[in-house]
């Protein structure tokens, strides 16, 4: 059965409810993957095979006529993903770093904000 970006977000919320560090780490990571899998499908010409390439494309190239969205929105998505990816790397690989409930909550809220931004971007503009 296929999953969606929202399934990652729901799992992040389930993970934080464990109320322990492994749950917080998983919440941060799953929130990032929610964001990544929410952005990638709405991009037509951005690279889809690498997280780094998608993020770099959003920040540096996608707004040069490669995508239908506004420059500011594309750059903002790229920076949001980049920041979330940095937190995901810490939560997955930096085992000597402490990941807190606050960081997990912020990651989930960031994913929700990114989803909202994407929804606003793809919403038809009424003139």
Short mmCIF file of N, CA and C in Angstrom, two decimals:
data_model
loop_
_atom_site.label_atom_id
_atom_site.label_comp_id
_atom_site.label_asym_id
_atom_site.label_seq_id
_atom_site.Cartn_x
_atom_site.Cartn_y
_atom_site.Cartn_z
N UNK A 1 0.84 -1.18 0.00
CA UNK A 1 0.00 0.00 0.00
C UNK A 1 0.90 1.25 0.00
N UNK A 2 0.70 2.15 -0.95
CA UNK A 2 1.52 3.37 -1.02
C UNK A 2 1.26 4.28 0.20
N UNK A 3 2.27 5.06 0.51
CA UNK A 3 2.14 6.04 1.58
C UNK A 3 2.26 7.44 0.99
N UNK A 4 1.87 8.43 1.77
CA UNK A 4 1.93 9.82 1.33
C UNK A 4 2.82 10.62 2.27
N UNK A 5 3.07 11.85 1.91
CA UNK A 5 3.86 12.73 2.76
C UNK A 5 3.18 12.91 4.12
N UNK A 6 1.87 12.93 4.13
CA UNK A 6 1.12 13.12 5.37
C UNK A 6 1.30 11.92 6.30
N UNK A 7 1.48 10.73 5.74
CA UNK A 7 1.75 9.56 6.57
C UNK A 7 3.05 9.75 7.36
N UNK A 8 4.06 10.36 6.74
CA UNK A 8 5.31 10.65 7.45
C UNK A 8 5.05 11.64 8.59
N UNK A 9 4.21 12.64 8.33
CA UNK A 9 3.89 13.62 9.37
C UNK A 9 3.16 12.96 10.53
N UNK A 10 2.20 12.12 10.21
CA UNK A 10 1.46 11.42 11.27
C UNK A 10 2.38 10.53 12.09
N UNK A 11 3.34 9.88 11.43
CA UNK A 11 4.29 9.05 12.16
C UNK A 11 5.19 9.91 13.04
N UNK A 12 5.54 11.09 12.57
CA UNK A 12 6.33 12.02 13.39
C UNK A 12 5.56 12.37 14.66
N UNK A 13 4.27 12.62 14.51
CA UNK A 13 3.44 12.94 15.67
C UNK A 13 3.32 11.75 16.61
N UNK A 14 3.18 10.56 16.06
CA UNK A 14 3.16 9.36 16.90
C UNK A 14 4.49 9.20 17.64
N UNK A 15 5.59 9.48 16.94
CA UNK A 15 6.91 9.31 17.55
C UNK A 15 7.13 10.25 18.72
N UNK A 16 6.72 11.50 18.56
CA UNK A 16 6.94 12.47 19.64
C UNK A 16 6.13 12.09 20.88
N UNK A 17 5.02 11.41 20.66
CA UNK A 17 4.17 11.03 21.79
C UNK A 17 4.82 9.95 22.67
N UNK A 18 5.89 9.31 22.19
CA UNK A 18 6.64 8.35 23.02
C UNK A 18 7.26 9.05 24.22
N UNK A 19 7.53 10.35 24.05
CA UNK A 19 8.10 11.18 25.11
C UNK A 19 9.48 10.69 25.58
N UNK A 20 10.28 10.25 24.60
CA UNK A 20 11.67 9.90 24.90
C UNK A 20 12.54 10.35 23.73
N UNK A 21 13.85 10.32 23.92
CA UNK A 21 14.73 10.90 22.90
C UNK A 21 14.66 10.17 21.57
N UNK A 22 14.52 8.85 21.58
CA UNK A 22 14.44 8.16 20.29
C UNK A 22 13.16 8.57 19.56
N UNK A 23 12.11 8.81 20.30
CA UNK A 23 10.88 9.31 19.69
C UNK A 23 11.08 10.70 19.11
N UNK A 24 11.79 11.56 19.85
CA UNK A 24 12.06 12.92 19.36
C UNK A 24 12.92 12.88 18.11
N UNK A 25 13.93 12.01 18.11
CA UNK A 25 14.80 11.87 16.93
C UNK A 25 13.99 11.41 15.72
N UNK A 26 13.14 10.43 15.93
CA UNK A 26 12.32 9.94 14.82
C UNK A 26 11.33 10.99 14.35
N UNK A 27 10.79 11.78 15.26
CA UNK A 27 9.87 12.84 14.88
C UNK A 27 10.55 13.86 13.97
N UNK A 28 11.77 14.24 14.33
CA UNK A 28 12.53 15.20 13.51
C UNK A 28 12.78 14.62 12.12
N UNK A 29 13.22 13.38 12.06
CA UNK A 29 13.53 12.76 10.78
C UNK A 29 12.28 12.58 9.92
N UNK A 30 11.20 12.09 10.51
CA UNK A 30 9.97 11.86 9.74
C UNK A 30 9.35 13.17 9.28
N UNK A 31 9.46 14.22 10.10
CA UNK A 31 8.94 15.53 9.68
C UNK A 31 9.70 16.02 8.45
N UNK A 32 11.01 15.82 8.43
CA UNK A 32 11.79 16.21 7.24
C UNK A 32 11.32 15.43 6.02
N UNK A 33 11.17 14.12 6.16
CA UNK A 33 10.75 13.32 5.00
C UNK A 33 9.34 13.68 4.55
N UNK A 34 8.49 14.07 5.47
CA UNK A 34 7.18 14.59 5.09
C UNK A 34 7.36 15.80 4.18
N UNK A 35 8.18 16.74 4.62
CA UNK A 35 8.41 17.97 3.85
C UNK A 35 9.00 17.66 2.48
N UNK A 36 10.03 16.84 2.45
CA UNK A 36 10.68 16.49 1.18
C UNK A 36 9.68 15.85 0.22
N UNK A 37 8.92 14.87 0.70
CA UNK A 37 7.98 14.16 -0.17
C UNK A 37 6.74 14.98 -0.49
N UNK A 38 6.57 16.11 0.17
CA UNK A 38 5.48 17.01 -0.18
C UNK A 38 5.91 17.99 -1.27
N UNK A 39 7.16 18.40 -1.22
CA UNK A 39 7.67 19.37 -2.19
C UNK A 39 8.03 18.71 -3.53
N UNK A 40 8.74 17.62 -3.48
CA UNK A 40 9.27 17.02 -4.71
C UNK A 40 8.21 16.80 -5.79
N UNK A 41 7.03 16.28 -5.48
CA UNK A 41 6.05 16.01 -6.55
C UNK A 41 5.46 17.25 -7.22
N UNK A 42 5.51 18.40 -6.55
CA UNK A 42 4.91 19.58 -7.19
C UNK A 42 5.91 20.30 -8.10
N UNK A 43 7.17 19.88 -8.07
CA UNK A 43 8.17 20.46 -8.95
C UNK A 43 8.20 19.67 -10.26
N UNK A 44 8.15 20.38 -11.35
CA UNK A 44 8.10 19.74 -12.67
C UNK A 44 9.49 19.42 -13.19
N UNK A 45 10.42 20.34 -13.05
CA UNK A 45 11.74 20.19 -13.66
C UNK A 45 12.89 20.04 -12.68
N UNK A 46 12.60 20.06 -11.40
CA UNK A 46 13.67 19.95 -10.40
C UNK A 46 14.15 18.50 -10.32
N UNK A 47 15.41 18.31 -9.98
CA UNK A 47 15.93 16.95 -9.83
C UNK A 47 15.17 16.21 -8.73
N UNK A 48 14.88 14.95 -8.96
CA UNK A 48 14.10 14.17 -8.01
C UNK A 48 14.91 13.04 -7.37
N UNK A 49 16.13 12.87 -7.78
CA UNK A 49 16.90 11.70 -7.33
C UNK A 49 17.86 11.99 -6.17
N UNK A 50 17.93 13.22 -5.72
CA UNK A 50 18.84 13.58 -4.64
C UNK A 50 18.25 14.71 -3.81
N UNK A 51 18.26 14.54 -2.51
CA UNK A 51 17.76 15.60 -1.62
C UNK A 51 18.59 16.86 -1.81
N UNK A 52 19.91 16.71 -1.83
CA UNK A 52 20.81 17.84 -1.99
C UNK A 52 20.54 18.57 -3.31
N UNK A 53 20.34 17.81 -4.38
CA UNK A 53 20.10 18.43 -5.69
C UNK A 53 18.76 19.16 -5.74
N UNK A 54 17.73 18.59 -5.13
CA UNK A 54 16.43 19.26 -5.11
C UNK A 54 16.53 20.57 -4.33
N UNK A 55 17.14 20.51 -3.16
CA UNK A 55 17.27 21.71 -2.34
C UNK A 55 18.09 22.78 -3.06
N UNK A 56 19.23 22.38 -3.62
CA UNK A 56 20.06 23.34 -4.35
C UNK A 56 19.33 23.94 -5.54
N UNK A 57 18.56 23.12 -6.23
CA UNK A 57 17.80 23.60 -7.37
C UNK A 57 16.74 24.62 -6.95
N UNK A 58 16.06 24.35 -5.85
CA UNK A 58 15.04 25.29 -5.37
C UNK A 58 15.65 26.64 -5.02
N UNK A 59 16.79 26.61 -4.37
CA UNK A 59 17.41 27.86 -3.93
C UNK A 59 18.08 28.61 -5.09
N UNK A 60 18.74 27.87 -5.99
CA UNK A 60 19.59 28.53 -6.98
C UNK A 60 19.07 28.57 -8.41
N UNK A 61 18.22 27.63 -8.82
CA UNK A 61 17.90 27.54 -10.24
C UNK A 61 16.43 27.47 -10.60
N UNK A 62 15.62 26.86 -9.78
CA UNK A 62 14.24 26.56 -10.18
C UNK A 62 13.45 27.81 -10.56
N UNK A 63 13.77 28.92 -9.97
CA UNK A 63 13.04 30.16 -10.22
C UNK A 63 13.49 30.87 -11.50
N UNK A 64 14.44 30.31 -12.22
CA UNK A 64 14.93 30.92 -13.45
C UNK A 64 14.10 30.49 -14.66
N UNK A 65 12.83 30.23 -14.42
CA UNK A 65 11.93 29.85 -15.51
C UNK A 65 11.71 28.36 -15.62
N UNK A 66 12.30 27.59 -14.71
CA UNK A 66 12.16 26.14 -14.77
C UNK A 66 10.89 25.63 -14.10
N UNK A 67 10.30 26.43 -13.24
CA UNK A 67 9.09 26.05 -12.52
C UNK A 67 8.07 27.18 -12.64
N UNK A 68 6.81 26.87 -12.37
CA UNK A 68 5.73 27.85 -12.56
C UNK A 68 5.52 28.75 -11.33
N UNK A 69 6.22 28.48 -10.25
CA UNK A 69 5.98 29.21 -9.01
C UNK A 69 6.86 30.45 -8.91
N UNK A 70 6.52 31.32 -7.98
CA UNK A 70 7.25 32.56 -7.77
C UNK A 70 8.63 32.29 -7.17
N UNK A 71 9.58 33.14 -7.56
CA UNK A 71 10.96 33.02 -7.10
C UNK A 71 11.05 32.94 -5.58
N UNK A 72 10.41 33.86 -4.89
CA UNK A 72 10.48 33.90 -3.43
C UNK A 72 9.98 32.59 -2.82
N UNK A 73 8.89 32.06 -3.35
CA UNK A 73 8.32 30.82 -2.81
C UNK A 73 9.27 29.64 -2.99
N UNK A 74 9.88 29.54 -4.16
CA UNK A 74 10.80 28.44 -4.43
C UNK A 74 12.04 28.51 -3.54
N UNK A 75 12.59 29.70 -3.41
CA UNK A 75 13.77 29.88 -2.56
C UNK A 75 13.40 29.58 -1.10
N UNK A 76 12.24 30.03 -0.68
CA UNK A 76 11.80 29.78 0.70
C UNK A 76 11.66 28.27 0.96
N UNK A 77 11.06 27.55 0.02
CA UNK A 77 10.93 26.10 0.18
C UNK A 77 12.31 25.45 0.29
N UNK A 78 13.24 25.89 -0.54
CA UNK A 78 14.59 25.34 -0.50
C UNK A 78 15.26 25.56 0.84
N UNK A 79 15.11 26.77 1.38
CA UNK A 79 15.72 27.06 2.69
C UNK A 79 15.03 26.29 3.81
N UNK A 80 13.71 26.16 3.73
CA UNK A 80 12.99 25.40 4.75
C UNK A 80 13.46 23.94 4.74
N UNK A 81 13.54 23.35 3.54
CA UNK A 81 14.00 21.97 3.44
C UNK A 81 15.44 21.82 3.93
N UNK A 82 16.28 22.77 3.57
CA UNK A 82 17.68 22.70 3.96
C UNK A 82 17.83 22.74 5.48
N UNK A 83 17.10 23.62 6.12
CA UNK A 83 17.16 23.72 7.58
C UNK A 83 16.65 22.43 8.22
N UNK A 84 15.54 21.91 7.70
CA UNK A 84 14.99 20.67 8.25
C UNK A 84 15.93 19.48 8.01
N UNK A 85 16.59 19.48 6.85
CA UNK A 85 17.53 18.40 6.56
C UNK A 85 18.70 18.42 7.54
N UNK A 86 19.18 19.61 7.87
CA UNK A 86 20.26 19.73 8.83
C UNK A 86 19.88 19.15 10.19
N UNK A 87 18.67 19.40 10.61
CA UNK A 87 18.18 18.85 11.88
C UNK A 87 18.00 17.33 11.77
N UNK A 88 17.59 16.86 10.60
CA UNK A 88 17.42 15.42 10.39
C UNK A 88 18.77 14.72 10.47
N UNK A 89 19.79 15.31 9.91
CA UNK A 89 21.14 14.73 9.97
C UNK A 89 21.60 14.60 11.42
N UNK A 90 21.37 15.63 12.20
CA UNK A 90 21.73 15.57 13.63
C UNK A 90 20.95 14.45 14.31
N UNK A 91 19.65 14.39 14.06
CA UNK A 91 18.83 13.39 14.75
C UNK A 91 19.18 11.97 14.34
N UNK A 92 19.63 11.77 13.11
CA UNK A 92 19.95 10.42 12.63
C UNK A 92 21.40 10.00 12.87
N UNK A 93 22.33 10.94 12.86
CA UNK A 93 23.74 10.56 12.86
C UNK A 93 24.54 11.06 14.05
N UNK A 94 24.14 12.12 14.68
CA UNK A 94 24.91 12.71 15.79
C UNK A 94 24.37 12.18 17.12
N UNK A 95 24.73 10.95 17.42
CA UNK A 95 24.16 10.27 18.58
C UNK A 95 24.61 10.88 19.91
N UNK A 96 25.69 11.64 19.89
CA UNK A 96 26.14 12.30 21.12
C UNK A 96 25.45 13.64 21.33
N UNK A 97 24.71 14.10 20.34
CA UNK A 97 23.91 15.32 20.49
C UNK A 97 22.55 14.96 21.07
N UNK A 98 22.05 15.82 21.91
CA UNK A 98 20.73 15.60 22.50
C UNK A 98 19.68 16.22 21.59
N UNK A 99 18.63 15.47 21.29
CA UNK A 99 17.50 15.98 20.52
C UNK A 99 16.32 16.07 21.49
N UNK A 100 15.77 17.27 21.61
CA UNK A 100 14.75 17.53 22.63
C UNK A 100 13.33 17.49 22.06
N UNK A 101 12.39 17.44 22.97
CA UNK A 101 10.98 17.50 22.57
C UNK A 101 10.69 18.81 21.83
N UNK A 102 11.30 19.88 22.29
CA UNK A 102 11.11 21.18 21.64
C UNK A 102 11.56 21.14 20.18
N UNK A 103 12.72 20.53 19.93
CA UNK A 103 13.21 20.41 18.55
C UNK A 103 12.28 19.55 17.71
N UNK A 104 11.75 18.50 18.29
CA UNK A 104 10.82 17.63 17.57
C UNK A 104 9.53 18.39 17.25
N UNK A 105 9.05 19.16 18.20
CA UNK A 105 7.84 19.95 17.99
C UNK A 105 8.05 20.98 16.89
N UNK A 106 9.19 21.64 16.92
CA UNK A 106 9.51 22.63 15.88
C UNK A 106 9.58 21.96 14.51
N UNK A 107 10.16 20.77 14.44
CA UNK A 107 10.24 20.06 13.15
C UNK A 107 8.86 19.75 12.61
N UNK A 108 7.97 19.30 13.48
CA UNK A 108 6.60 19.00 13.04
C UNK A 108 5.89 20.27 12.59
N UNK A 109 6.02 21.34 13.36
CA UNK A 109 5.40 22.61 12.98
C UNK A 109 5.99 23.14 11.67
N UNK A 110 7.28 22.94 11.47
CA UNK A 110 7.91 23.36 10.21
C UNK A 110 7.35 22.59 9.03
N UNK A 111 7.15 21.29 9.20
CA UNK A 111 6.57 20.49 8.12
C UNK A 111 5.15 20.96 7.82
N UNK A 112 4.39 21.25 8.86
CA UNK A 112 3.02 21.73 8.64
C UNK A 112 3.01 23.08 7.94
N UNK A 113 3.96 23.95 8.30
CA UNK A 113 4.06 25.26 7.64
C UNK A 113 4.43 25.08 6.17
N UNK A 114 5.35 24.17 5.89
CA UNK A 114 5.74 23.90 4.51
C UNK A 114 4.56 23.35 3.70
N UNK A 115 3.78 22.46 4.28
CA UNK A 115 2.60 21.92 3.60
C UNK A 115 1.63 23.05 3.27
N UNK A 116 1.42 23.94 4.21
CA UNK A 116 0.53 25.08 3.99
C UNK A 116 1.06 25.98 2.87
N UNK A 117 2.36 26.22 2.87
CA UNK A 117 2.97 27.04 1.81
C UNK A 117 2.77 26.39 0.45
N UNK A 118 2.99 25.09 0.37
CA UNK A 118 2.79 24.38 -0.89
C UNK A 118 1.34 24.48 -1.34
N UNK A 119 0.41 24.33 -0.42
CA UNK A 119 -1.01 24.43 -0.75
C UNK A 119 -1.33 25.81 -1.32
N UNK A 120 -0.78 26.85 -0.69
CA UNK A 120 -1.00 28.20 -1.19
C UNK A 120 -0.41 28.40 -2.58
N UNK A 121 0.74 27.78 -2.82
CA UNK A 121 1.40 27.92 -4.13
C UNK A 121 0.62 27.26 -5.25
N UNK A 122 0.01 26.12 -4.98
CA UNK A 122 -0.67 25.39 -6.06
C UNK A 122 -2.14 25.78 -6.19
N UNK A 123 -2.63 26.58 -5.24
CA UNK A 123 -4.00 27.04 -5.29
C UNK A 123 -4.19 27.97 -6.49
N UNK A 124 -5.24 27.76 -7.26
CA UNK A 124 -5.47 28.67 -8.41
C UNK A 124 -5.65 30.10 -7.92
N UNK A 125 -5.03 31.01 -8.63
CA UNK A 125 -5.13 32.42 -8.29
C UNK A 125 -6.41 33.00 -8.91
N UNK A 126 -7.20 33.64 -8.08
CA UNK A 126 -8.44 34.26 -8.55
C UNK A 126 -8.15 35.73 -8.83
N UNK A 127 -8.55 36.19 -10.03
CA UNK A 127 -8.30 37.59 -10.33
C UNK A 127 -9.55 38.41 -10.26
#
